[in-house]
PDB file of C-alpha atoms in Angstrom:
ATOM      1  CA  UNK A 211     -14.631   4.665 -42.407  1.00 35.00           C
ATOM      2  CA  UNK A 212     -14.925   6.363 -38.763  1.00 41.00           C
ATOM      3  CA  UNK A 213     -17.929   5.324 -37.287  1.00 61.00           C
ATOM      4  CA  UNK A 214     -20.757   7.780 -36.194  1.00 73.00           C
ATOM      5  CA  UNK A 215     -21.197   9.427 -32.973  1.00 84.00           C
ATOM      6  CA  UNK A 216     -23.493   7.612 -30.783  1.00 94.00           C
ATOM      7  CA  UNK A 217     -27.163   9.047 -30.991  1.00 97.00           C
ATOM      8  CA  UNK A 218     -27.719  11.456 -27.344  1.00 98.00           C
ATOM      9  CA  UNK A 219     -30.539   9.775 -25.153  1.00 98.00           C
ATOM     10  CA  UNK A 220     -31.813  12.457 -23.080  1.00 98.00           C
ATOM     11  CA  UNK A 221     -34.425  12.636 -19.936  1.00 98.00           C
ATOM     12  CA  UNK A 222     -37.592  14.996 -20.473  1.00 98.00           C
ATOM     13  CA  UNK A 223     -38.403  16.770 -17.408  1.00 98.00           C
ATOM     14  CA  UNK A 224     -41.593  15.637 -18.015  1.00 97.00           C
ATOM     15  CA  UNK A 225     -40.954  12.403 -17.042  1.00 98.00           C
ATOM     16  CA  UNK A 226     -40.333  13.135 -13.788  1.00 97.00           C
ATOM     17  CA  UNK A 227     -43.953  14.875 -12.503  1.00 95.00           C
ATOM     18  CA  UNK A 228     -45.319  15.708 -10.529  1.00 95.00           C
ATOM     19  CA  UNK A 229     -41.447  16.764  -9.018  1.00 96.00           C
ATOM     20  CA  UNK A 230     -40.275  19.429 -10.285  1.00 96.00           C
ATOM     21  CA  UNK A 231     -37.647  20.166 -13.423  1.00 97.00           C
ATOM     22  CA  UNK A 232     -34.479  20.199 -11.020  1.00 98.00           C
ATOM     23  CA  UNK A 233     -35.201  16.292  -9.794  1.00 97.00           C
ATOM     24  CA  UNK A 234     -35.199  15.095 -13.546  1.00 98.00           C
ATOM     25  CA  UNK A 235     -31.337  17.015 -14.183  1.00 98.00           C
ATOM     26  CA  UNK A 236     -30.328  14.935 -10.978  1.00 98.00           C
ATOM     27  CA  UNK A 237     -31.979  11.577 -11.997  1.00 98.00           C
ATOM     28  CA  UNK A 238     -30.192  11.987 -15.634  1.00 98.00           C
ATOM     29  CA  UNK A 239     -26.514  12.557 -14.185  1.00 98.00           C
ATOM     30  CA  UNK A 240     -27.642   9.620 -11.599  1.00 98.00           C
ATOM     31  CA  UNK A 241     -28.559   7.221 -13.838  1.00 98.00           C
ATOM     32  CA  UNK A 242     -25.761   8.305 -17.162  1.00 98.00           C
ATOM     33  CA  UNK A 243     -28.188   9.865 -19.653  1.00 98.00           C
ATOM     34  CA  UNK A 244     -26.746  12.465 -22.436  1.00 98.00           C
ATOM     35  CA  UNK A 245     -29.072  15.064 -21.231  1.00 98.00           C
ATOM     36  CA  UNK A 246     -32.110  16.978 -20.676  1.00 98.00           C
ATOM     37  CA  UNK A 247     -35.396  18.285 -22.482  1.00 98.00           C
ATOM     38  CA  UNK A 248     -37.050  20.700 -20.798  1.00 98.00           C
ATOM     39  CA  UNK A 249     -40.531  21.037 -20.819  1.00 97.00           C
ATOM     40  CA  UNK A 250     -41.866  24.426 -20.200  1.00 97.00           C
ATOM     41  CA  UNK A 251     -44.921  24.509 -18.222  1.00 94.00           C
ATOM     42  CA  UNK A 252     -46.335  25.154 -15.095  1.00 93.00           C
ATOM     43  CA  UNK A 253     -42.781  24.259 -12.993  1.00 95.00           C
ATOM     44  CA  UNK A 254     -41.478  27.499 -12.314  1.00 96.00           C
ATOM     45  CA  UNK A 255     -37.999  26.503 -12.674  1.00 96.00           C
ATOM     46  CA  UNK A 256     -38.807  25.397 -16.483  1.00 97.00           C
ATOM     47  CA  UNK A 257     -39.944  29.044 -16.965  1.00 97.00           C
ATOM     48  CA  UNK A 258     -36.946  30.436 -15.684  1.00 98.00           C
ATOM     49  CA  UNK A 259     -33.731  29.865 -18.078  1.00 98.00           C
ATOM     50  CA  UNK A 260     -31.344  31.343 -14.957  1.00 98.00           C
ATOM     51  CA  UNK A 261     -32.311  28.334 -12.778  1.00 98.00           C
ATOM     52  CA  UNK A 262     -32.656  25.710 -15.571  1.00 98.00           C
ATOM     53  CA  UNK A 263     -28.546  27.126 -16.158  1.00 98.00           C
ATOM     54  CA  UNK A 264     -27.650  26.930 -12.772  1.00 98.00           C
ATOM     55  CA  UNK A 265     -29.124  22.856 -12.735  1.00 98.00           C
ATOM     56  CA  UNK A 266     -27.661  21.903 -15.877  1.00 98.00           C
ATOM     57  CA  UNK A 267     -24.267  23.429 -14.431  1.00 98.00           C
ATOM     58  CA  UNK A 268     -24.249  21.836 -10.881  1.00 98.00           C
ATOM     59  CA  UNK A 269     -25.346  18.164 -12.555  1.00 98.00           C
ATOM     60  CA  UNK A 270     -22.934  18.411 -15.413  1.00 98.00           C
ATOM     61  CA  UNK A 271     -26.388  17.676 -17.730  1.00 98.00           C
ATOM     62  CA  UNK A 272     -26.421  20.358 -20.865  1.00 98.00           C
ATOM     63  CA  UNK A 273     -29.605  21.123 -22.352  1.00 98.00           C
ATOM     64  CA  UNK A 274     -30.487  18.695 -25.327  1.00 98.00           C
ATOM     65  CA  UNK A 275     -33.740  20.676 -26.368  1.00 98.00           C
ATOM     66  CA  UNK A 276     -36.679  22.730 -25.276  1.00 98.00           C
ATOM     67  CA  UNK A 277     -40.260  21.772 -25.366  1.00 98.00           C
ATOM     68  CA  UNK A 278     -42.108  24.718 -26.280  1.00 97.00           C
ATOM     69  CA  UNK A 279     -44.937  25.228 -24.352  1.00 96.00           C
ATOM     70  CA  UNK A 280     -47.288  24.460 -26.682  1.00 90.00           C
ATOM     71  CA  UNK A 281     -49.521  22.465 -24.590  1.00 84.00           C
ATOM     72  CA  UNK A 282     -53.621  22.773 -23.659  1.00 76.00           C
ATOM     73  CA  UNK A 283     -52.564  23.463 -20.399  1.00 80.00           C
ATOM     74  CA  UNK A 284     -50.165  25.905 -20.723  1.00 85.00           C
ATOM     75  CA  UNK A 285     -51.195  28.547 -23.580  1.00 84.00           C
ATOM     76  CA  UNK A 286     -50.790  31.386 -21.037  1.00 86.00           C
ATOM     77  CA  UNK A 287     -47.135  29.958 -19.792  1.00 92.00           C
ATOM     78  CA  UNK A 288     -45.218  33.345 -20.809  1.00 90.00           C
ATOM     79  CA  UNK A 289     -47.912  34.636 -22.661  1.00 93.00           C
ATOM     80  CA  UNK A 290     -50.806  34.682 -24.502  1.00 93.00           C
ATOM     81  CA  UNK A 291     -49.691  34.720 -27.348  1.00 96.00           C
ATOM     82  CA  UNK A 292     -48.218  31.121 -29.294  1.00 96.00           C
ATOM     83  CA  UNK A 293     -45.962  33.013 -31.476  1.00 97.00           C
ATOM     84  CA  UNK A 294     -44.534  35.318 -28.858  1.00 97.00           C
ATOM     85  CA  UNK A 295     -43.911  31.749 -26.965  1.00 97.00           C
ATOM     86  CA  UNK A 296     -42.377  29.948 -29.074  1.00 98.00           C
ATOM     87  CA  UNK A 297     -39.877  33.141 -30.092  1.00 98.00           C
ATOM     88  CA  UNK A 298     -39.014  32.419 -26.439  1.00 98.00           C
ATOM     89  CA  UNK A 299     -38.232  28.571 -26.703  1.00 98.00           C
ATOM     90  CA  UNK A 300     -36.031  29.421 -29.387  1.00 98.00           C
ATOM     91  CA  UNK A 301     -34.249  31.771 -27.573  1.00 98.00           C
ATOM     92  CA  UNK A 302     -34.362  29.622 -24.445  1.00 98.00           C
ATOM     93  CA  UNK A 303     -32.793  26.995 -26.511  1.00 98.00           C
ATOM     94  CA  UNK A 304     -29.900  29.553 -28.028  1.00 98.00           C
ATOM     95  CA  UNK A 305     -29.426  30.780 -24.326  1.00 98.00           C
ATOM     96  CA  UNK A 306     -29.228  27.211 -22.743  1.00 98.00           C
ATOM     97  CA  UNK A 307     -27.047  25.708 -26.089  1.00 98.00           C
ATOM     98  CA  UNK A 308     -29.688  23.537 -27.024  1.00 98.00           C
ATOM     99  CA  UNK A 309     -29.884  22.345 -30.525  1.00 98.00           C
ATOM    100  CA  UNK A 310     -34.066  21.939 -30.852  1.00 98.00           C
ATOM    101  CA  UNK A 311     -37.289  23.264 -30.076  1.00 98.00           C
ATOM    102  CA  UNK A 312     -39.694  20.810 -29.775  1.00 98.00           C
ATOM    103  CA  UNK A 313     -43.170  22.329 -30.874  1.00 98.00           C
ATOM    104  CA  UNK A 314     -46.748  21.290 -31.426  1.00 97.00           C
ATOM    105  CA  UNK A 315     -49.133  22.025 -34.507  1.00 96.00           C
ATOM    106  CA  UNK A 316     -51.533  25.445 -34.309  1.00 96.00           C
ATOM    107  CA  UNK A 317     -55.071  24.281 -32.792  1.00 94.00           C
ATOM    108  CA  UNK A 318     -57.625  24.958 -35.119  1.00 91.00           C
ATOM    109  CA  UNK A 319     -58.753  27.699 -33.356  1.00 92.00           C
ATOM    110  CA  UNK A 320     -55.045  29.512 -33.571  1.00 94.00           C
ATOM    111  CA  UNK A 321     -56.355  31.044 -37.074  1.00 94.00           C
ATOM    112  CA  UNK A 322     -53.387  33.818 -37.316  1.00 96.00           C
ATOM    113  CA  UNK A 323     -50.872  31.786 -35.897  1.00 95.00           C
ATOM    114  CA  UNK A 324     -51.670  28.832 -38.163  1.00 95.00           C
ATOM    115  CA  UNK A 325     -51.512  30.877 -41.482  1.00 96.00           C
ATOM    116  CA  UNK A 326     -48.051  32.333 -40.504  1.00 97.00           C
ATOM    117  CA  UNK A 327     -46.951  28.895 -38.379  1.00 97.00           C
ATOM    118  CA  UNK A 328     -44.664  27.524 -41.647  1.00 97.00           C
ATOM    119  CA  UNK A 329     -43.251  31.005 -42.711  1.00 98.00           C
ATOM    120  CA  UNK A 330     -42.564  31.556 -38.823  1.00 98.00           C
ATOM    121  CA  UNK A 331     -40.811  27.973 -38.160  1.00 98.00           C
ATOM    122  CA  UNK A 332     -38.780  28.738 -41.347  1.00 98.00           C
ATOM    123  CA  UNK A 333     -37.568  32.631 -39.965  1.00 98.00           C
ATOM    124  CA  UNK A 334     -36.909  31.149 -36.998  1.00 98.00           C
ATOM    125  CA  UNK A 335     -34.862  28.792 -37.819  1.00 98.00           C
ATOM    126  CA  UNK A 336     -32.681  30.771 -40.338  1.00 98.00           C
ATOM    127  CA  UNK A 337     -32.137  33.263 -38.130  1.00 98.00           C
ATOM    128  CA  UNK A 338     -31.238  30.698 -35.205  1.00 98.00           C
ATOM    129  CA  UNK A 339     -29.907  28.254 -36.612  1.00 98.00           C
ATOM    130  CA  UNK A 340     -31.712  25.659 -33.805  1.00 98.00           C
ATOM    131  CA  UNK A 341     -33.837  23.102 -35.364  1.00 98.00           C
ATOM    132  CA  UNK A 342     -37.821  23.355 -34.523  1.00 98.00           C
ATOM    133  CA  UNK A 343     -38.836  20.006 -34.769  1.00 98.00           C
ATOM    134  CA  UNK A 344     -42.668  19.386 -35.494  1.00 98.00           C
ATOM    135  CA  UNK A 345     -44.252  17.052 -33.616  1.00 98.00           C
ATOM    136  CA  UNK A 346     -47.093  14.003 -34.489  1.00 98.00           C
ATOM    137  CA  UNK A 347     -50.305  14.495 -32.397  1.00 97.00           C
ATOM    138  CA  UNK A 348     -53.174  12.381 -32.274  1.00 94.00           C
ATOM    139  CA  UNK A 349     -57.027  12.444 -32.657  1.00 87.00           C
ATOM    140  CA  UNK A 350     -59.388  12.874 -29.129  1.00 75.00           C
ATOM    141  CA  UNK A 351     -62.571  11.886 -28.423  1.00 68.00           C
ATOM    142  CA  UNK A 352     -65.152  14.236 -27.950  1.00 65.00           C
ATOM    143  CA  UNK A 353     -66.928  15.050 -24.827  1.00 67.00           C
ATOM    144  CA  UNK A 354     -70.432  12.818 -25.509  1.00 61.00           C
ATOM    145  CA  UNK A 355     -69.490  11.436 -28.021  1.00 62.00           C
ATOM    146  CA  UNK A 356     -69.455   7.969 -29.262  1.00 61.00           C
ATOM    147  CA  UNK A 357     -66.449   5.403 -28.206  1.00 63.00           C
ATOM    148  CA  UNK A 358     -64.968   4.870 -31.512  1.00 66.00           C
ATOM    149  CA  UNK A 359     -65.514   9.259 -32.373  1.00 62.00           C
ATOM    150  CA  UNK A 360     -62.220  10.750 -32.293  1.00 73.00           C
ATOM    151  CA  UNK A 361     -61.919  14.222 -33.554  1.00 79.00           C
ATOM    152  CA  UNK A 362     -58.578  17.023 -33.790  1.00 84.00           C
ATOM    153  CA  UNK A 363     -57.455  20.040 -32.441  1.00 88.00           C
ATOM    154  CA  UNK A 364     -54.656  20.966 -35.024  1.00 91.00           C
ATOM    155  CA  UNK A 365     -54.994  22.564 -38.154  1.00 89.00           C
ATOM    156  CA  UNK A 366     -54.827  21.005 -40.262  1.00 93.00           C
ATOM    157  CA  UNK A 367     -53.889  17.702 -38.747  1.00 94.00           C
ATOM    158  CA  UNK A 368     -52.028  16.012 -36.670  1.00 96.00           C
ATOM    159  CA  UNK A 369     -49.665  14.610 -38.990  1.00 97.00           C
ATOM    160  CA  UNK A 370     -47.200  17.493 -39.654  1.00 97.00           C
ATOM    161  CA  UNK A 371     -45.751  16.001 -42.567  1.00 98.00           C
ATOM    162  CA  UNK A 372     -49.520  16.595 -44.070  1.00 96.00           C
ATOM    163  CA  UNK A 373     -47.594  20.184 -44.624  1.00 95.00           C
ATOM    164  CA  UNK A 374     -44.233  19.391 -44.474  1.00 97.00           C
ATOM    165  CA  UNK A 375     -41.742  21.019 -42.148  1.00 98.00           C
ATOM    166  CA  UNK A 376     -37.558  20.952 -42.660  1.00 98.00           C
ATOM    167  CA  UNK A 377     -37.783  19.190 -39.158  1.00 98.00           C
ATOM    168  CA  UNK A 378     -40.155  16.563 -36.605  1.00 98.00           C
ATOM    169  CA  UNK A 379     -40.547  15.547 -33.841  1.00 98.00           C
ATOM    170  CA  UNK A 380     -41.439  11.541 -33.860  1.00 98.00           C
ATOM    171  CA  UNK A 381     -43.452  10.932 -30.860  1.00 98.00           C
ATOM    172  CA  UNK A 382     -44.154   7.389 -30.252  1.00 98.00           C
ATOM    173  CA  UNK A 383     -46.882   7.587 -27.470  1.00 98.00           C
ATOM    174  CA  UNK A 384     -48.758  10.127 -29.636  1.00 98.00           C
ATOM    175  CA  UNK A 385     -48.828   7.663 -32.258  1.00 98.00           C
ATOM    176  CA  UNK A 386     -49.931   4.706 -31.060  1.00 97.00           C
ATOM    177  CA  UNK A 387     -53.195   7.544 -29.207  1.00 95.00           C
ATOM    178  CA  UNK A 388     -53.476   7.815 -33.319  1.00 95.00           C
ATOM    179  CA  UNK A 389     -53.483   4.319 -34.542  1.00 94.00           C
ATOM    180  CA  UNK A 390     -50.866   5.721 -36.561  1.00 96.00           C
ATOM    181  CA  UNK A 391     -47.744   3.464 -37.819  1.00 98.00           C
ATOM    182  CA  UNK A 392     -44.259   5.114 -36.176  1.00 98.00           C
ATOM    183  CA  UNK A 393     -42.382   3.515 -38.794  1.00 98.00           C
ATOM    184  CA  UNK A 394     -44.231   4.249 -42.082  1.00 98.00           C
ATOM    185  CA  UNK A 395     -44.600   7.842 -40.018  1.00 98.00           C
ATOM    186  CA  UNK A 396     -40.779   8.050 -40.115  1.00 98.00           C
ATOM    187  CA  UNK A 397     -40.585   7.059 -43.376  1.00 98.00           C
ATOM    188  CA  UNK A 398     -42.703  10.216 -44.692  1.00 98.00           C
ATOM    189  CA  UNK A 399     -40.530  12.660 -41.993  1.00 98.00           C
ATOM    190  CA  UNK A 400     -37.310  11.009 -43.693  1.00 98.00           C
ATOM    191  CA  UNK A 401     -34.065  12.909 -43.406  1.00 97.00           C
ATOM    192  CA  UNK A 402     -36.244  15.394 -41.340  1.00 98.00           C
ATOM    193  CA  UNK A 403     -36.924  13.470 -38.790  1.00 98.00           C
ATOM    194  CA  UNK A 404     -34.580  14.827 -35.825  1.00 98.00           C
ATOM    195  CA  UNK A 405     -35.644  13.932 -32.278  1.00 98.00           C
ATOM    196  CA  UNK A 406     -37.702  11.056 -30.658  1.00 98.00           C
ATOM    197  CA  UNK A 407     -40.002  10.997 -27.930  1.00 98.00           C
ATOM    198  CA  UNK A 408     -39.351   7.898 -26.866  1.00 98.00           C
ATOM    199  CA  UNK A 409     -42.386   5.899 -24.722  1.00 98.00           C
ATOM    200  CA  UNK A 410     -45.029   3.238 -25.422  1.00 98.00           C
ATOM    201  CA  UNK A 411     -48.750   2.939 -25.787  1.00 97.00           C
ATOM    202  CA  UNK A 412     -51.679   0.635 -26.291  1.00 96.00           C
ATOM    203  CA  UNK A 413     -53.437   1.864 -28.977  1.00 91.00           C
ATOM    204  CA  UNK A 414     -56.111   3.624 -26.638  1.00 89.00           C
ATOM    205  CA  UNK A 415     -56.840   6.987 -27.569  1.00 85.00           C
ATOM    206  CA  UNK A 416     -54.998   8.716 -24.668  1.00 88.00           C
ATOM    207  CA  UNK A 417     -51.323   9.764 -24.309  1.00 93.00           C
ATOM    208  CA  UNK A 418     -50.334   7.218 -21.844  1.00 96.00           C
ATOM    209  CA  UNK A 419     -46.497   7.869 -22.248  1.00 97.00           C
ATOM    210  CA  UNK A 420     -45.802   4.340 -21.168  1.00 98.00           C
ATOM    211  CA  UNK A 421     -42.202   3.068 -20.545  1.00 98.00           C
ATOM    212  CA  UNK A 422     -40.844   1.443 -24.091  1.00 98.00           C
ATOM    213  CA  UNK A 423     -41.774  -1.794 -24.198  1.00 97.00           C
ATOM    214  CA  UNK A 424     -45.057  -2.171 -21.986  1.00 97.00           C
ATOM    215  CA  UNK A 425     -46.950  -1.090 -24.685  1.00 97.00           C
ATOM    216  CA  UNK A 426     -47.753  -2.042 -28.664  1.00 97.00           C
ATOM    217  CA  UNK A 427     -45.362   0.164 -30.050  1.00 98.00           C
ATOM    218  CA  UNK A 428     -42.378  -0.410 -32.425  1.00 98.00           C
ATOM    219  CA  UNK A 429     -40.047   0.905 -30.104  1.00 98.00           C
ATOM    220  CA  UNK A 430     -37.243  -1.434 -30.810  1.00 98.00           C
ATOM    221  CA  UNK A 431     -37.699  -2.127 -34.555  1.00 98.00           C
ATOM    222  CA  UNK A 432     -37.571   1.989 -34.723  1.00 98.00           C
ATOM    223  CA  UNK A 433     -33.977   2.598 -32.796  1.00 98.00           C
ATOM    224  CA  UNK A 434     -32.474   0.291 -34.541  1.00 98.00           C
ATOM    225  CA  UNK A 435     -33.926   1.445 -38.273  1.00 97.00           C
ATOM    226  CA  UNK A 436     -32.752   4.998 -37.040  1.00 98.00           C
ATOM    227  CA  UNK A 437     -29.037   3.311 -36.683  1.00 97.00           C
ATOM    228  CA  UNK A 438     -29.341   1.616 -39.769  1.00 96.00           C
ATOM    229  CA  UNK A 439     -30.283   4.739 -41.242  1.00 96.00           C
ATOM    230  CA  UNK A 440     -27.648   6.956 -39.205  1.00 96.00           C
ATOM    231  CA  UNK A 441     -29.631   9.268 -38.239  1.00 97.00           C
ATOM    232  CA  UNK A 442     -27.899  12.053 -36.112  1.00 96.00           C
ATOM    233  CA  UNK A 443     -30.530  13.961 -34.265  1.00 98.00           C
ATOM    234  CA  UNK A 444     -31.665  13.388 -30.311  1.00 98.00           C
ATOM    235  CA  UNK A 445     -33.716  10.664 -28.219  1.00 98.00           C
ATOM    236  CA  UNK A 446     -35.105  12.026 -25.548  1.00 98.00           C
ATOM    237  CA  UNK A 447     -37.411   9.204 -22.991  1.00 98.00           C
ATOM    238  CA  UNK A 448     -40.983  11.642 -22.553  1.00 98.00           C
ATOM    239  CA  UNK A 449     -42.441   8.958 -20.110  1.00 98.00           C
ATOM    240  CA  UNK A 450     -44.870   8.885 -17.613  1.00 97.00           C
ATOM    241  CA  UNK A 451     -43.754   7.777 -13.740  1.00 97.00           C
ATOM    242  CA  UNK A 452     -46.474   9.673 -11.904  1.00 94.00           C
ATOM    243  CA  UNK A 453     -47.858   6.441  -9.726  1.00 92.00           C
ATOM    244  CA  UNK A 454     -44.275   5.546  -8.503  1.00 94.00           C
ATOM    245  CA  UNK A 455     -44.420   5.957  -4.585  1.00 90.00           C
ATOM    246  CA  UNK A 456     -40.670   7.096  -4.427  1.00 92.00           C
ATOM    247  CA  UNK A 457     -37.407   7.726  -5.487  1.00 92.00           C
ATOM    248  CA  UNK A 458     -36.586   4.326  -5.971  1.00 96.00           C
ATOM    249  CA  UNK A 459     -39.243   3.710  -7.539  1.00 97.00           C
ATOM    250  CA  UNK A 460     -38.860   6.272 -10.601  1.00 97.00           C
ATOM    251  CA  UNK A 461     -35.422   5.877 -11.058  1.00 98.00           C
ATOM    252  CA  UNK A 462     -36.041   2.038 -11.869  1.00 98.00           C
ATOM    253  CA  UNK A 463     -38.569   2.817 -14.301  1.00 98.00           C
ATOM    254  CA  UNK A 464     -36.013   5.930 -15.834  1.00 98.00           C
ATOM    255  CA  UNK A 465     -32.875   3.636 -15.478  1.00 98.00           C
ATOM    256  CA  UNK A 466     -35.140   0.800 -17.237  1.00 98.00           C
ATOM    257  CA  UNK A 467     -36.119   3.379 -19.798  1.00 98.00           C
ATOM    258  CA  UNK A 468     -32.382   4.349 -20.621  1.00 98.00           C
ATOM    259  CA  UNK A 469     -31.683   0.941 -20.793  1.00 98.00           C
ATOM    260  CA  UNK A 470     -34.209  -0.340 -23.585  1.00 98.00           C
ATOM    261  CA  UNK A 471     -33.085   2.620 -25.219  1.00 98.00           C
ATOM    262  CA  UNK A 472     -29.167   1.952 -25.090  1.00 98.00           C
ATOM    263  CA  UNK A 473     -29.724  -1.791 -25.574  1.00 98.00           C
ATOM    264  CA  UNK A 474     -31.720  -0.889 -29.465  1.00 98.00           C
ATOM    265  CA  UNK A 475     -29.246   2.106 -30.391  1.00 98.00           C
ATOM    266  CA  UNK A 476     -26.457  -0.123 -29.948  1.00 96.00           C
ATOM    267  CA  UNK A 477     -24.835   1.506 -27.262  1.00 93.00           C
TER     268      UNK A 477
END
């Protein structure tokens, strides 16, 4: 029996702010990760699917997915309107020859686009064939309100298997904001579950995006159940290095990333 392809590790652009989306395609070819996520946000280049070609082409770093821009922050990021942007990712991701659109839940206050939010993810991907992979959220608290009051945003939770979607999006930083165990989470996702955000957290209700291993997370024990399992989607390090003071700096945090990663998936 052949054995299976080696699971992609790939570098969000995210994890590379406050620089810009072309810095992270450099860093990846630098320091041998499989690719790129790009998140789509307030970076002009991650708007623009021309330049995010032309930096995938001059660092030899193809496109693993696109994070829809699904964010708080950027609901006006090509428009208005969330079904109108993530049509867009998905034909970002066909234009760029990525194989997944990484999307949030509706907000609760997205009544229209939560009613239609299965039936679209389903057109979608028929008519695409790219996988829109659902992603885990986590619980806030509110402004005044008590330290242990955590309330959400997304209808009509954060736990998309609470629906149940043909794809996820495990995200191990938004889990750990949650309280929320990754593995039994992966367990419910099952053979849907086809990309990782891979980072760490304490357990505080925040999205601290720390690199794997500096927090409480089961980031090892979770690579290596998704080799036992043989699972054949994407991991993709979403981490934050927005204190490091230079170059130097980030890359050692990215390279150390890429390394935990390798070390658990076998590679």
């Amino acid at each position: 029996m052949s054995e299976s392809a080696p699971v992609p590790v790939g570098l969000s652009t995210a994890s590379v702010w406050p620089l810009r989306a072309g810095a992270a395609f450099e860093l990846a070819a630098d320091l041998g990760y499989d690719g790129v996520e790009v998140m789509v946000w307030a970076d002009p280049i991650s708007q623009d699917v021309s330049a995010i070609r032309r930096w995938s082409r001059r660092t030899g770093m193809p496109v693993l997915s696109v994070h829809s821009p699904s964010l708080l922050i950027t609901q006006r990021i090509w428009s208005p309107d969330p079904e109108v942007r993530l049509r867009r990712s998905v034909d970002a991701a066909l234009e760029l020859g990525a194989r997944t659109v990484v999307v949030h839940p509706p907000f609760r206050w997205q009544r229209r686009y939560g009613d239609a939010f299965g039936d679209l993810v389903d057109e979608l991907e028929d008519a695409s064939g790219v996988d829109i992979a659902v992603e885990n959220m986590f619980k806030v608290r509110p402004p005044g309100g008590s330290r242990d009051a955590r309330v959400s945003a997304f209808r009509p939770s954060i736990d998309p298997t609470d629906v149940g979607f043909r794809h996820y999006t495990l995200d191990l930083s938004h889990s750990a904001a949650a309280r929320m165990d990754a593995l039994a989470l992966a367990d419910r996702m099952g053979a849907g579950l086809s990309h990782v955000h891979l980072a760490d957290g304490t357990g505080i209700p925040k999205d601290e995006h720390l690199i794997p291993g500096h927090g409480g997370q089961p980031c090892a024990e979770l690579l290596e159940k998704l080799v036992s399992d043989g699972f054949s989607g994407q991991v993709v390090l979403e981490v934050n290095t927005r204190h490091a003071t230079d170059t130097a700096s980030r890359a050692r945090a990215l390279a150390e990333a890429l390394l935990f990663a390798r070390l658990h998936l076998g590679q």
